[in-house]
């Protein structure tokens, strides 16, 4: 198949084949699985480290845990960008411009951590 519409026909055939494989896999699963008897008592109960669950399933989460997670992701991404920079920095032709770019990047991150520190976001209690 060539031409403008040929690429769409190829894409359509690929989507059709993937849908058939998907439906075939789920159909085979339904036909080949063992019949499930009624669940034994307590099978679908919540499991808390081997202890019987206490209380209701509603629990409030404090926003500060999400802030810690966000800060962790932020600085983990920063580390991901620092390692390739260290590898490229050693190559010829990446002198002062590379140092200036990474200095700006680290300065922006330092401003962010300084802001978090000044607002007492980093205090656990």
PDB file of C-alpha atoms in Angstrom:
ATOM      1  CA  UNK A   1       0.000   0.000   0.000  1.00  0.00           C
ATOM      2  CA  UNK A   2       1.507   3.264  -1.035  1.00  0.00           C
ATOM      3  CA  UNK A   3       0.356   6.800  -1.369  1.00  0.00           C
ATOM      4  CA  UNK A   4      -1.394   9.157   0.946  1.00  0.00           C
ATOM      5  CA  UNK A   5      -4.279   6.891   1.950  1.00  0.00           C
ATOM      6  CA  UNK A   6      -2.067   3.811   2.097  1.00  0.00           C
ATOM      7  CA  UNK A   7      -0.496   4.892   5.370  1.00  0.00           C
ATOM      8  CA  UNK A   8      -3.954   5.318   6.886  1.00  0.00           C
ATOM      9  CA  UNK A   9      -4.970   1.875   5.630  1.00  0.00           C
ATOM     10  CA  UNK A  10      -1.867   0.393   7.259  1.00  0.00           C
ATOM     11  CA  UNK A  11      -2.707   2.150  10.507  1.00  0.00           C
ATOM     12  CA  UNK A  12      -6.309   0.927  10.306  1.00  0.00           C
ATOM     13  CA  UNK A  13      -5.191  -2.669   9.740  1.00  0.00           C
ATOM     14  CA  UNK A  14      -2.789  -2.426  12.665  1.00  0.00           C
ATOM     15  CA  UNK A  15      -5.547  -1.109  14.936  1.00  0.00           C
ATOM     16  CA  UNK A  16      -7.924  -3.842  13.752  1.00  0.00           C
ATOM     17  CA  UNK A  17      -5.307  -6.551  14.362  1.00  0.00           C
ATOM     18  CA  UNK A  18      -4.547  -5.188  17.844  1.00  0.00           C
ATOM     19  CA  UNK A  19      -8.267  -5.096  18.716  1.00  0.00           C
ATOM     20  CA  UNK A  20      -8.654  -8.708  17.543  1.00  0.00           C
ATOM     21  CA  UNK A  21      -5.669  -9.827  19.643  1.00  0.00           C
ATOM     22  CA  UNK A  22      -7.098  -7.961  22.644  1.00  0.00           C
ATOM     23  CA  UNK A  23     -10.551  -9.510  22.260  1.00  0.00           C
ATOM     24  CA  UNK A  24      -9.040 -12.945  21.591  1.00  0.00           C
ATOM     25  CA  UNK A  25      -6.921 -12.807  24.753  1.00  0.00           C
ATOM     26  CA  UNK A  26      -9.854 -11.796  26.933  1.00  0.00           C
ATOM     27  CA  UNK A  27     -12.123 -14.358  25.270  1.00  0.00           C
ATOM     28  CA  UNK A  28      -9.565 -17.129  25.853  1.00  0.00           C
ATOM     29  CA  UNK A  29      -9.248 -16.039  29.462  1.00  0.00           C
ATOM     30  CA  UNK A  30     -13.011 -16.255  29.953  1.00  0.00           C
ATOM     31  CA  UNK A  31     -13.181 -19.703  28.346  1.00  0.00           C
ATOM     32  CA  UNK A  32     -10.144 -21.230  30.054  1.00  0.00           C
ATOM     33  CA  UNK A  33     -10.406 -19.879  33.575  1.00  0.00           C
ATOM     34  CA  UNK A  34     -11.627 -22.166  36.336  1.00  0.00           C
ATOM     35  CA  UNK A  35     -15.082 -21.619  37.733  1.00  0.00           C
ATOM     36  CA  UNK A  36     -14.821 -19.607  40.934  1.00  0.00           C
ATOM     37  CA  UNK A  37     -16.924 -20.844  43.848  1.00  0.00           C
ATOM     38  CA  UNK A  38     -18.360 -18.407  46.342  1.00  0.00           C
ATOM     39  CA  UNK A  39     -15.696 -16.415  48.127  1.00  0.00           C
ATOM     40  CA  UNK A  40     -14.747 -17.678  51.578  1.00  0.00           C
ATOM     41  CA  UNK A  41     -15.673 -15.320  54.419  1.00  0.00           C
ATOM     42  CA  UNK A  42     -13.200 -12.505  54.895  1.00  0.00           C
ATOM     43  CA  UNK A  43     -11.545 -12.870  51.487  1.00  0.00           C
ATOM     44  CA  UNK A  44     -12.368  -9.360  50.376  1.00  0.00           C
ATOM     45  CA  UNK A  45     -11.702  -7.729  53.737  1.00  0.00           C
ATOM     46  CA  UNK A  46      -9.074  -5.028  54.020  1.00  0.00           C
ATOM     47  CA  UNK A  47      -5.666  -6.318  55.046  1.00  0.00           C
ATOM     48  CA  UNK A  48      -3.523  -4.279  57.425  1.00  0.00           C
ATOM     49  CA  UNK A  49      -0.230  -6.055  58.116  1.00  0.00           C
ATOM     50  CA  UNK A  50      -1.847  -9.197  59.478  1.00  0.00           C
ATOM     51  CA  UNK A  51      -4.159  -7.338  61.854  1.00  0.00           C
ATOM     52  CA  UNK A  52      -7.899  -7.056  61.661  1.00  0.00           C
ATOM     53  CA  UNK A  53      -8.910  -3.674  60.247  1.00  0.00           C
ATOM     54  CA  UNK A  54      -9.999  -1.116  62.819  1.00  0.00           C
ATOM     55  CA  UNK A  55     -12.358   1.761  62.149  1.00  0.00           C
ATOM     56  CA  UNK A  56     -13.802   2.902  58.849  1.00  0.00           C
ATOM     57  CA  UNK A  57     -12.141   3.087  55.479  1.00  0.00           C
ATOM     58  CA  UNK A  58     -12.230   6.911  55.443  1.00  0.00           C
ATOM     59  CA  UNK A  59      -8.985   8.628  56.391  1.00  0.00           C
ATOM     60  CA  UNK A  60      -7.901  12.185  55.769  1.00  0.00           C
ATOM     61  CA  UNK A  61      -4.441  12.839  54.359  1.00  0.00           C
ATOM     62  CA  UNK A  62      -2.626  15.984  55.278  1.00  0.00           C
ATOM     63  CA  UNK A  63      -1.527  18.168  52.361  1.00  0.00           C
ATOM     64  CA  UNK A  64       2.038  18.345  53.666  1.00  0.00           C
ATOM     65  CA  UNK A  65       2.664  14.739  52.601  1.00  0.00           C
ATOM     66  CA  UNK A  66       1.863  15.717  49.033  1.00  0.00           C
ATOM     67  CA  UNK A  67       4.190  18.708  49.340  1.00  0.00           C
ATOM     68  CA  UNK A  68       7.014  16.407  50.446  1.00  0.00           C
ATOM     69  CA  UNK A  69       6.309  14.087  47.535  1.00  0.00           C
ATOM     70  CA  UNK A  70       6.265  17.027  45.124  1.00  0.00           C
ATOM     71  CA  UNK A  71       9.558  18.365  46.464  1.00  0.00           C
ATOM     72  CA  UNK A  72      11.113  14.904  46.199  1.00  0.00           C
ATOM     73  CA  UNK A  73      10.044  14.578  42.580  1.00  0.00           C
ATOM     74  CA  UNK A  74      11.323  18.078  41.849  1.00  0.00           C
ATOM     75  CA  UNK A  75      14.781  17.390  43.201  1.00  0.00           C
ATOM     76  CA  UNK A  76      14.930  13.871  41.750  1.00  0.00           C
ATOM     77  CA  UNK A  77      14.299  15.395  38.320  1.00  0.00           C
ATOM     78  CA  UNK A  78      17.010  17.930  39.067  1.00  0.00           C
ATOM     79  CA  UNK A  79      19.443  15.082  39.723  1.00  0.00           C
ATOM     80  CA  UNK A  80      18.401  13.445  36.458  1.00  0.00           C
ATOM     81  CA  UNK A  81      19.418  16.621  34.618  1.00  0.00           C
ATOM     82  CA  UNK A  82      22.698  17.052  36.499  1.00  0.00           C
ATOM     83  CA  UNK A  83      24.216  13.690  35.528  1.00  0.00           C
ATOM     84  CA  UNK A  84      24.004  14.155  31.731  1.00  0.00           C
ATOM     85  CA  UNK A  85      25.309  17.683  32.173  1.00  0.00           C
ATOM     86  CA  UNK A  86      28.361  16.336  33.993  1.00  0.00           C
ATOM     87  CA  UNK A  87      29.014  13.925  31.122  1.00  0.00           C
ATOM     88  CA  UNK A  88      28.628  16.587  28.412  1.00  0.00           C
ATOM     89  CA  UNK A  89      30.696  19.135  30.330  1.00  0.00           C
ATOM     90  CA  UNK A  90      33.848  17.078  29.775  1.00  0.00           C
ATOM     91  CA  UNK A  91      33.531  17.259  25.973  1.00  0.00           C
ATOM     92  CA  UNK A  92      35.361  19.965  24.029  1.00  0.00           C
ATOM     93  CA  UNK A  93      33.321  22.998  23.016  1.00  0.00           C
ATOM     94  CA  UNK A  94      31.005  22.982  26.033  1.00  0.00           C
ATOM     95  CA  UNK A  95      32.922  25.322  28.299  1.00  0.00           C
ATOM     96  CA  UNK A  96      31.580  28.533  29.758  1.00  0.00           C
ATOM     97  CA  UNK A  97      28.131  28.339  28.150  1.00  0.00           C
ATOM     98  CA  UNK A  98      27.461  24.951  29.730  1.00  0.00           C
ATOM     99  CA  UNK A  99      28.581  26.154  33.147  1.00  0.00           C
ATOM    100  CA  UNK A 100      26.363  29.258  32.837  1.00  0.00           C
ATOM    101  CA  UNK A 101      23.305  27.206  31.814  1.00  0.00           C
ATOM    102  CA  UNK A 102      23.726  24.775  34.687  1.00  0.00           C
ATOM    103  CA  UNK A 103      24.381  27.659  37.074  1.00  0.00           C
ATOM    104  CA  UNK A 104      21.046  29.213  36.099  1.00  0.00           C
ATOM    105  CA  UNK A 105      19.320  25.838  36.469  1.00  0.00           C
ATOM    106  CA  UNK A 106      20.780  25.219  39.933  1.00  0.00           C
ATOM    107  CA  UNK A 107      20.036  28.828  40.950  1.00  0.00           C
ATOM    108  CA  UNK A 108      16.352  28.418  40.078  1.00  0.00           C
ATOM    109  CA  UNK A 109      16.249  25.206  42.114  1.00  0.00           C
ATOM    110  CA  UNK A 110      18.065  26.914  44.989  1.00  0.00           C
ATOM    111  CA  UNK A 111      15.465  29.702  44.970  1.00  0.00           C
ATOM    112  CA  UNK A 112      12.747  27.036  45.142  1.00  0.00           C
ATOM    113  CA  UNK A 113      14.310  25.249  48.091  1.00  0.00           C
ATOM    114  CA  UNK A 114      15.000  28.570  49.820  1.00  0.00           C
ATOM    115  CA  UNK A 115      11.335  29.502  49.382  1.00  0.00           C
ATOM    116  CA  UNK A 116      10.237  26.136  50.814  1.00  0.00           C
ATOM    117  CA  UNK A 117      12.620  26.533  53.726  1.00  0.00           C
ATOM    118  CA  UNK A 118      11.510  30.099  54.515  1.00  0.00           C
ATOM    119  CA  UNK A 119       7.820  29.084  54.416  1.00  0.00           C
ATOM    120  CA  UNK A 120       8.545  26.182  56.832  1.00  0.00           C
ATOM    121  CA  UNK A 121       7.318  23.675  54.274  1.00  0.00           C
ATOM    122  CA  UNK A 122      10.296  21.434  54.993  1.00  0.00           C
ATOM    123  CA  UNK A 123       9.426  21.105  58.695  1.00  0.00           C
ATOM    124  CA  UNK A 124       7.889  17.691  59.377  1.00  0.00           C
ATOM    125  CA  UNK A 125       6.067  18.507  62.623  1.00  0.00           C
TER     126      UNK A 125
END
